PDB file of C-alpha atoms in Angstrom:
ATOM      1  CA  MET D   1      52.494  40.406  45.769  1.00  0.00           C
ATOM      2  CA  SER D   2      54.680  40.269  42.632  1.00  0.00           C
ATOM      3  CA  PRO D   3      54.173  37.775  39.722  1.00  0.00           C
ATOM      4  CA  SER D   4      57.607  36.267  40.358  1.00  0.00           C
ATOM      5  CA  HIS D   5      56.577  35.433  43.897  1.00  0.00           C
ATOM      6  CA  ASN D   6      53.415  33.616  42.622  1.00  0.00           C
ATOM      7  CA  GLU D   7      55.350  31.641  40.034  1.00  0.00           C
ATOM      8  CA  SER D   8      57.827  30.496  42.613  1.00  0.00           C
ATOM      9  CA  LYS D   9      55.049  29.171  44.862  1.00  0.00           C
ATOM     10  CA  PHE D  10      52.557  27.757  42.344  1.00  0.00           C
ATOM     11  CA  ASN D  11      52.888  26.036  39.012  1.00  0.00           C
ATOM     12  CA  ILE D  12      49.552  26.844  37.342  1.00  0.00           C
ATOM     13  CA  LEU D  13      48.599  24.237  34.725  1.00  0.00           C
ATOM     14  CA  PRO D  14      46.432  25.134  31.722  1.00  0.00           C
ATOM     15  CA  HIS D  15      42.875  23.774  31.797  1.00  0.00           C
ATOM     16  CA  PRO D  16      42.858  20.533  29.824  1.00  0.00           C
ATOM     17  CA  ALA D  17      40.928  20.568  26.559  1.00  0.00           C
ATOM     18  CA  ARG D  18      37.389  19.175  26.836  1.00  0.00           C
ATOM     19  CA  THR D  19      37.047  15.656  25.486  1.00  0.00           C
ATOM     20  CA  ASN D  20      34.366  12.998  25.330  1.00  0.00           C
ATOM     21  CA  ASP D  21      35.761  11.516  28.527  1.00  0.00           C
ATOM     22  CA  PRO D  22      32.806  11.268  30.935  1.00  0.00           C
ATOM     23  CA  ARG D  23      35.258  12.014  33.717  1.00  0.00           C
ATOM     24  CA  ASP D  24      35.491  15.589  32.421  1.00  0.00           C
ATOM     25  CA  LEU D  25      31.974  16.098  33.737  1.00  0.00           C
ATOM     26  CA  GLU D  26      33.177  15.627  37.300  1.00  0.00           C
ATOM     27  CA  PRO D  27      33.430  18.921  39.218  1.00  0.00           C
ATOM     28  CA  PRO D  28      37.011  20.170  39.515  1.00  0.00           C
ATOM     29  CA  GLN D  29      38.699  19.436  42.794  1.00  0.00           C
ATOM     30  CA  LEU D  30      39.790  22.253  45.023  1.00  0.00           C
ATOM     31  CA  GLY D  31      43.391  23.102  44.246  1.00  0.00           C
ATOM     32  CA  ALA D  32      43.372  21.071  41.051  1.00  0.00           C
ATOM     33  CA  GLY D  33      45.984  23.366  39.533  1.00  0.00           C
ATOM     34  CA  LEU D  34      48.624  22.457  42.091  1.00  0.00           C
ATOM     35  CA  ASN D  35      51.415  20.055  41.274  1.00  0.00           C
ATOM     36  CA  SER D  36      50.946  18.525  44.669  1.00  0.00           C
ATOM     37  CA  ASN D  37      47.392  17.324  43.839  1.00  0.00           C
ATOM     38  CA  PRO D  38      47.652  13.579  43.034  1.00  0.00           C
ATOM     39  CA  GLU D  39      44.390  13.531  41.069  1.00  0.00           C
ATOM     40  CA  GLN D  40      45.601  16.281  38.750  1.00  0.00           C
ATOM     41  CA  GLN D  41      48.890  14.496  38.216  1.00  0.00           C
ATOM     42  CA  ALA D  42      47.068  11.236  37.490  1.00  0.00           C
ATOM     43  CA  PHE D  43      44.810  12.982  34.939  1.00  0.00           C
ATOM     44  CA  HIS D  44      47.793  14.197  32.917  1.00  0.00           C
ATOM     45  CA  ALA D  45      49.607  10.931  33.289  1.00  0.00           C
ATOM     46  CA  ARG D  46      46.856   8.844  31.736  1.00  0.00           C
ATOM     47  CA  GLY D  47      46.802  10.937  28.552  1.00  0.00           C
ATOM     48  CA  PRO D  48      43.847  11.810  26.299  1.00  0.00           C
ATOM     49  CA  TYR D  49      40.647   9.799  26.639  1.00  0.00           C
ATOM     50  CA  LYS D  50      40.275   6.930  24.174  1.00  0.00           C
ATOM     51  CA  PRO D  51      36.828   5.306  24.098  1.00  0.00           C
ATOM     52  CA  SER D  52      36.829   1.520  24.119  1.00  0.00           C
ATOM     53  CA  GLN D  53      35.755  -0.538  21.120  1.00  0.00           C
ATOM     54  CA  GLN D  54      32.645  -1.566  23.045  1.00  0.00           C
ATOM     55  CA  VAL D  55      31.637   2.062  23.475  1.00  0.00           C
ATOM     56  CA  LEU D  56      32.259   2.794  19.794  1.00  0.00           C
ATOM     57  CA  GLN D  57      30.152  -0.175  18.731  1.00  0.00           C
ATOM     58  CA  GLY D  58      27.371   0.917  21.039  1.00  0.00           C
ATOM     59  CA  VAL D  59      27.290   4.320  19.323  1.00  0.00           C
ATOM     60  CA  GLU D  60      27.848   3.296  15.721  1.00  0.00           C
ATOM     61  CA  GLN D  61      25.849   0.072  15.495  1.00  0.00           C
ATOM     62  CA  PRO D  62      22.327   1.566  15.611  1.00  0.00           C
ATOM     63  CA  ARG D  63      23.224   4.017  12.870  1.00  0.00           C
ATOM     64  CA  SER D  64      24.659   1.189  10.771  1.00  0.00           C
ATOM     65  CA  LYS D  65      21.507  -0.893  11.190  1.00  0.00           C
ATOM     66  CA  ALA D  66      19.361   2.076  10.235  1.00  0.00           C
ATOM     67  CA  LYS D  67      21.339   2.512   7.024  1.00  0.00           C
ATOM     68  CA  GLU D  68      21.050  -1.191   6.233  1.00  0.00           C
ATOM     69  CA  ALA D  69      17.304  -1.128   6.846  1.00  0.00           C
ATOM     70  CA  ALA D  70      16.884   1.886   4.569  1.00  0.00           C
ATOM     71  CA  ALA D  71      18.936   0.224   1.843  1.00  0.00           C
ATOM     72  CA  GLU D  72      17.010  -3.038   2.042  1.00  0.00           C
ATOM     73  CA  ALA D  73      13.539  -1.471   2.282  1.00  0.00           C
ATOM     74  CA  PRO D  74      11.591  -1.754  -1.017  1.00  0.00           C
ATOM     75  CA  ASP D  75      10.431   1.357  -2.786  1.00  0.00           C
ATOM     76  CA  THR D  76       6.788   1.788  -1.745  1.00  0.00           C
ATOM     77  CA  GLU D  77       5.546   3.330  -4.982  1.00  0.00           C
ATOM     78  CA  GLU D  78       7.307   0.712  -7.081  1.00  0.00           C
ATOM     79  CA  SER D  79       5.858  -2.097  -4.943  1.00  0.00           C
ATOM     80  CA  ASN D  80       2.352  -0.682  -5.262  1.00  0.00           C
ATOM     81  CA  GLU D  81       2.721  -0.373  -9.021  1.00  0.00           C
ATOM     82  CA  LYS D  82       3.872  -3.975  -9.320  1.00  0.00           C
ATOM     83  CA  ALA D  83       1.039  -5.158  -7.082  1.00  0.00           C
ATOM     84  CA  ALA D  84      -1.454  -3.300  -9.268  1.00  0.00           C
ATOM     85  CA  GLU D  85      -0.202  -4.862 -12.518  1.00  0.00           C
ATOM     86  CA  LEU D  86      -2.195  -7.708 -14.019  1.00  0.00           C
ATOM     87  CA  ALA D  87      -1.827  -9.412 -17.372  1.00  0.00           C
ATOM     88  CA  THR D  88      -4.288  -8.345 -20.052  1.00  0.00           C
ATOM     89  CA  ILE D  89      -7.313 -10.621 -20.226  1.00  0.00           C
ATOM     90  CA  ASP D  90      -8.357 -11.437 -23.793  1.00  0.00           C
ATOM     91  CA  ILE D  91     -10.926 -13.802 -25.250  1.00  0.00           C
ATOM     92  CA  GLY D  92      -9.990 -17.329 -24.193  1.00  0.00           C
ATOM     93  CA  ASP D  93      -8.083 -16.213 -21.082  1.00  0.00           C
ATOM     94  CA  ALA D  94      -9.089 -17.251 -17.584  1.00  0.00           C
ATOM     95  CA  LEU D  95     -10.168 -15.118 -14.665  1.00  0.00           C
ATOM     96  CA  PRO D  96      -7.094 -14.189 -12.617  1.00  0.00           C
ATOM     97  CA  SER D  97      -6.685 -14.791  -8.905  1.00  0.00           C
ATOM     98  CA  LEU D  98      -7.334 -11.340  -7.490  1.00  0.00           C
ATOM     99  CA  THR D  99      -8.986 -10.341  -4.228  1.00  0.00           C
ATOM    100  CA  LEU D 100     -11.445  -7.438  -4.283  1.00  0.00           C
ATOM    101  CA  LYS D 101     -13.930  -6.110  -1.747  1.00  0.00           C
ATOM    102  CA  ASN D 102     -17.645  -6.470  -2.287  1.00  0.00           C
ATOM    103  CA  GLU D 103     -20.236  -3.894  -1.244  1.00  0.00           C
ATOM    104  CA  LYS D 104     -20.179  -5.363   2.276  1.00  0.00           C
ATOM    105  CA  GLY D 105     -16.429  -4.925   2.598  1.00  0.00           C
ATOM    106  CA  GLU D 106     -15.842  -8.682   2.349  1.00  0.00           C
ATOM    107  CA  ASP D 107     -12.919 -10.190   0.431  1.00  0.00           C
ATOM    108  CA  VAL D 108     -13.807 -11.919  -2.828  1.00  0.00           C
ATOM    109  CA  ASP D 109     -11.373 -13.923  -4.961  1.00  0.00           C
ATOM    110  CA  VAL D 110     -12.655 -13.324  -8.474  1.00  0.00           C
ATOM    111  CA  ALA D 111     -10.990 -16.511  -9.758  1.00  0.00           C
ATOM    112  CA  THR D 112     -13.455 -18.600  -7.744  1.00  0.00           C
ATOM    113  CA  LEU D 113     -16.609 -16.890  -9.004  1.00  0.00           C
ATOM    114  CA  ALA D 114     -16.847 -18.946 -12.189  1.00  0.00           C
ATOM    115  CA  ALA D 115     -16.029 -22.305 -10.598  1.00  0.00           C
ATOM    116  CA  GLU D 116     -19.587 -23.622 -10.901  1.00  0.00           C
ATOM    117  CA  GLN D 117     -21.399 -21.088 -13.082  1.00  0.00           C
ATOM    118  CA  GLY D 118     -20.908 -18.496 -15.752  1.00  0.00           C
ATOM    119  CA  VAL D 119     -20.188 -14.913 -14.674  1.00  0.00           C
ATOM    120  CA  ILE D 120     -21.082 -11.535 -16.171  1.00  0.00           C
ATOM    121  CA  PHE D 121     -19.172  -8.449 -15.070  1.00  0.00           C
ATOM    122  CA  PHE D 122     -20.696  -5.171 -16.167  1.00  0.00           C
ATOM    123  CA  LEU D 123     -18.488  -2.131 -15.596  1.00  0.00           C
ATOM    124  CA  VAL D 124     -19.748   1.347 -14.728  1.00  0.00           C
ATOM    125  CA  PRO D 125     -17.753   4.618 -14.567  1.00  0.00           C
ATOM    126  CA  LYS D 126     -19.358   5.839 -11.326  1.00  0.00           C
ATOM    127  CA  ALA D 127     -22.012   4.515  -8.989  1.00  0.00           C
ATOM    128  CA  ASP D 128     -25.352   6.294  -8.675  1.00  0.00           C
ATOM    129  CA  THR D 129     -25.010   8.445 -11.796  1.00  0.00           C
ATOM    130  CA  PRO D 130     -27.695   8.558 -14.514  1.00  0.00           C
ATOM    131  CA  GLY D 131     -26.053   6.400 -17.193  1.00  0.00           C
ATOM    132  CA  CYS D 132     -24.679   3.892 -14.697  1.00  0.00           C
ATOM    133  CA  THR D 133     -28.030   3.629 -12.928  1.00  0.00           C
ATOM    134  CA  ASN D 134     -29.710   2.970 -16.275  1.00  0.00           C
ATOM    135  CA  GLN D 135     -27.272   0.139 -16.982  1.00  0.00           C
ATOM    136  CA  ALA D 136     -27.483  -1.289 -13.448  1.00  0.00           C
ATOM    137  CA  CYS D 137     -31.272  -1.236 -13.371  1.00  0.00           C
ATOM    138  CA  GLY D 138     -31.341  -2.904 -16.788  1.00  0.00           C
ATOM    139  CA  PHE D 139     -29.434  -5.871 -15.350  1.00  0.00           C
ATOM    140  CA  ARG D 140     -31.675  -5.760 -12.277  1.00  0.00           C
ATOM    141  CA  ASP D 141     -34.863  -6.023 -14.293  1.00  0.00           C
ATOM    142  CA  ILE D 142     -33.773  -9.148 -16.206  1.00  0.00           C
ATOM    143  CA  TYR D 143     -31.614 -10.640 -13.460  1.00  0.00           C
ATOM    144  CA  PRO D 144     -33.811 -13.778 -13.122  1.00  0.00           C
ATOM    145  CA  ASP D 145     -33.166 -14.564 -16.798  1.00  0.00           C
ATOM    146  CA  PHE D 146     -29.409 -14.689 -16.159  1.00  0.00           C
ATOM    147  CA  THR D 147     -29.692 -16.909 -13.096  1.00  0.00           C
ATOM    148  CA  ALA D 148     -32.060 -19.215 -14.991  1.00  0.00           C
ATOM    149  CA  HIS D 149     -29.208 -19.881 -17.420  1.00  0.00           C
ATOM    150  CA  ASN D 150     -26.709 -20.450 -14.582  1.00  0.00           C
ATOM    151  CA  PHE D 151     -24.993 -17.075 -14.899  1.00  0.00           C
ATOM    152  CA  ALA D 152     -24.161 -14.791 -11.990  1.00  0.00           C
ATOM    153  CA  VAL D 153     -24.074 -11.014 -12.413  1.00  0.00           C
ATOM    154  CA  TYR D 154     -21.573  -8.639 -10.793  1.00  0.00           C
ATOM    155  CA  CYS D 155     -21.249  -4.887 -11.087  1.00  0.00           C
ATOM    156  CA  LEU D 156     -17.600  -3.807 -11.149  1.00  0.00           C
ATOM    157  CA  SER D 157     -16.466  -0.225 -10.498  1.00  0.00           C
ATOM    158  CA  ALA D 158     -13.752   1.826  -8.807  1.00  0.00           C
ATOM    159  CA  ASP D 159     -16.209   3.130  -6.196  1.00  0.00           C
ATOM    160  CA  SER D 160     -15.758   2.353  -2.511  1.00  0.00           C
ATOM    161  CA  PRO D 161     -17.755  -0.513  -0.962  1.00  0.00           C
ATOM    162  CA  SER D 162     -19.770   1.976   1.094  1.00  0.00           C
ATOM    163  CA  ALA D 163     -20.762   3.977  -2.005  1.00  0.00           C
ATOM    164  CA  GLN D 164     -21.720   0.769  -3.777  1.00  0.00           C
ATOM    165  CA  SER D 165     -23.739  -0.412  -0.791  1.00  0.00           C
ATOM    166  CA  LYS D 166     -25.760   2.817  -0.678  1.00  0.00           C
ATOM    167  CA  TRP D 167     -26.430   2.585  -4.398  1.00  0.00           C
ATOM    168  CA  GLN D 168     -27.418  -1.069  -4.115  1.00  0.00           C
ATOM    169  CA  THR D 169     -29.917  -0.287  -1.367  1.00  0.00           C
ATOM    170  CA  LYS D 170     -31.283   2.787  -3.127  1.00  0.00           C
ATOM    171  CA  LYS D 171     -31.942   0.975  -6.419  1.00  0.00           C
ATOM    172  CA  GLU D 172     -32.668  -2.487  -4.971  1.00  0.00           C
ATOM    173  CA  LEU D 173     -29.946  -4.163  -6.991  1.00  0.00           C
ATOM    174  CA  PRO D 174     -30.163  -7.960  -6.453  1.00  0.00           C
ATOM    175  CA  TYR D 175     -26.583  -8.811  -7.437  1.00  0.00           C
ATOM    176  CA  PRO D 176     -23.228  -8.167  -5.693  1.00  0.00           C
ATOM    177  CA  LEU D 177     -20.992  -5.202  -6.489  1.00  0.00           C
ATOM    178  CA  LEU D 178     -17.192  -5.401  -6.539  1.00  0.00           C
ATOM    179  CA  SER D 179     -14.896  -2.513  -5.643  1.00  0.00           C
ATOM    180  CA  ASP D 180     -11.707  -2.122  -7.704  1.00  0.00           C
ATOM    181  CA  PRO D 181     -10.321   1.257  -6.514  1.00  0.00           C
ATOM    182  CA  GLN D 182      -6.959   0.823  -8.258  1.00  0.00           C
ATOM    183  CA  ARG D 183      -8.723  -0.413 -11.405  1.00  0.00           C
ATOM    184  CA  THR D 184      -6.526  -3.514 -11.392  1.00  0.00           C
ATOM    185  CA  LEU D 185      -9.072  -5.904 -12.890  1.00  0.00           C
ATOM    186  CA  ILE D 186     -10.744  -3.107 -14.824  1.00  0.00           C
ATOM    187  CA  THR D 187      -7.465  -2.273 -16.565  1.00  0.00           C
ATOM    188  CA  ALA D 188      -6.643  -5.931 -17.230  1.00  0.00           C
ATOM    189  CA  LEU D 189      -9.990  -6.247 -18.982  1.00  0.00           C
ATOM    190  CA  GLY D 190      -9.081  -3.275 -21.181  1.00  0.00           C
ATOM    191  CA  ALA D 191     -11.591  -0.868 -19.653  1.00  0.00           C
ATOM    192  CA  GLY D 192      -9.357   1.280 -17.455  1.00  0.00           C
ATOM    193  CA  GLU D 193      -7.824   3.897 -19.683  1.00  0.00           C
ATOM    194  CA  GLY D 194      -6.638   7.299 -18.419  1.00  0.00           C
ATOM    195  CA  GLY D 195      -7.702   6.695 -14.841  1.00  0.00           C
ATOM    196  CA  LYS D 196     -11.325   6.173 -15.876  1.00  0.00           C
ATOM    197  CA  THR D 197     -13.602   3.178 -16.324  1.00  0.00           C
ATOM    198  CA  LYS D 198     -15.153   2.482 -19.702  1.00  0.00           C
ATOM    199  CA  ARG D 199     -18.741   1.320 -19.676  1.00  0.00           C
ATOM    200  CA  SER D 200     -18.628  -2.301 -20.788  1.00  0.00           C
ATOM    201  CA  HIS D 201     -19.467  -5.896 -19.940  1.00  0.00           C
ATOM    202  CA  PHE D 202     -17.540  -9.168 -19.996  1.00  0.00           C
ATOM    203  CA  ILE D 203     -18.903 -12.713 -19.989  1.00  0.00           C
ATOM    204  CA  PHE D 204     -16.959 -15.669 -18.576  1.00  0.00           C
ATOM    205  CA  GLU D 205     -18.247 -19.194 -19.060  1.00  0.00           C
ATOM    206  CA  GLU D 206     -18.326 -21.765 -16.279  1.00  0.00           C
ATOM    207  CA  GLY D 207     -14.704 -22.586 -15.504  1.00  0.00           C
ATOM    208  CA  GLY D 208     -13.583 -18.977 -15.879  1.00  0.00           C
ATOM    209  CA  LYS D 209     -12.758 -18.515 -19.587  1.00  0.00           C
ATOM    210  CA  LEU D 210     -13.592 -15.156 -21.192  1.00  0.00           C
ATOM    211  CA  VAL D 211     -15.942 -15.792 -24.103  1.00  0.00           C
ATOM    212  CA  GLU D 212     -17.555 -12.415 -24.850  1.00  0.00           C
ATOM    213  CA  LYS D 213     -16.930  -8.707 -24.273  1.00  0.00           C
ATOM    214  CA  LYS D 214     -18.522  -5.426 -25.288  1.00  0.00           C
ATOM    215  CA  ILE D 215     -16.396  -2.303 -24.843  1.00  0.00           C
ATOM    216  CA  PRO D 216     -17.625   0.364 -24.984  1.00  0.00           C
ATOM    217  CA  VAL D 217     -21.355  -0.212 -24.787  1.00  0.00           C
ATOM    218  CA  LYS D 218     -24.411   1.971 -24.239  1.00  0.00           C
ATOM    219  CA  PRO D 219     -26.161   1.768 -20.852  1.00  0.00           C
ATOM    220  CA  ALA D 220     -29.461   0.468 -22.202  1.00  0.00           C
ATOM    221  CA  ASP D 221     -27.827  -1.967 -24.643  1.00  0.00           C
ATOM    222  CA  SER D 222     -25.489  -3.678 -22.184  1.00  0.00           C
ATOM    223  CA  PRO D 223     -28.075  -5.856 -20.343  1.00  0.00           C
ATOM    224  CA  LYS D 224     -29.889  -6.834 -23.550  1.00  0.00           C
ATOM    225  CA  LEU D 225     -26.734  -7.794 -25.449  1.00  0.00           C
ATOM    226  CA  ALA D 226     -25.422  -9.779 -22.497  1.00  0.00           C
ATOM    227  CA  LEU D 227     -28.657 -11.773 -22.223  1.00  0.00           C
ATOM    228  CA  GLU D 228     -28.722 -12.416 -25.971  1.00  0.00           C
ATOM    229  CA  TYR D 229     -25.278 -13.970 -25.788  1.00  0.00           C
ATOM    230  CA  VAL D 230     -26.141 -16.072 -22.732  1.00  0.00           C
ATOM    231  CA  LYS D 231     -29.193 -17.476 -24.506  1.00  0.00           C
ATOM    232  CA  SER D 232     -27.140 -18.197 -27.626  1.00  0.00           C
ATOM    233  CA  VAL D 233     -24.773 -20.506 -25.746  1.00  0.00           C
ATOM    234  CA  ALA D 234     -27.418 -22.159 -23.571  1.00  0.00           C
TER     235      ALA D 234
END
């Protein structure tokens, strides 16, 4: 059969270009290339597929919301840095409102600790180390003298509550320990330089005003000097 004979009988149409029209996914109809097929004629008559505005919104909107959410989301590191900042506490300044965990994992607002009594915070670089144990046991041994003068004692360090709890049990420490892992209060007191904690102690009178500080201080001297000051203002 010659090509001219085929051309005279059939008018073969080129396969339409693939579009996003979901109708393109339909299986081709038998004889779709014939001019006599009404479906093929209707396909060419309706022109290229144009998605409706509703379809476009359905596709584009989630992406737009994602971009908006990303733009509005705060920078995590910056937020953490701001949260960790606290004004420097000098002599005459009050205890700030800051929540820390104690050795039991309970929340403690340090601003409330001096509401009805004086407070002594002694700071140690690391729990259960020789120098820190010497300092902690020094406060332990004369702890009744502090309470007799209406002063509470707290050990403050960057150790975890669990590490503090083990140390407290091991050395029979009678006072609470406060965990400041980001050294927020430690730094505000001026004892958190270079990511480390300086051995020191700070005394706040009843009402929360800072009245005495020793930084740095030797482990054995810290308890004695703190008690001397407490007795001097009694």
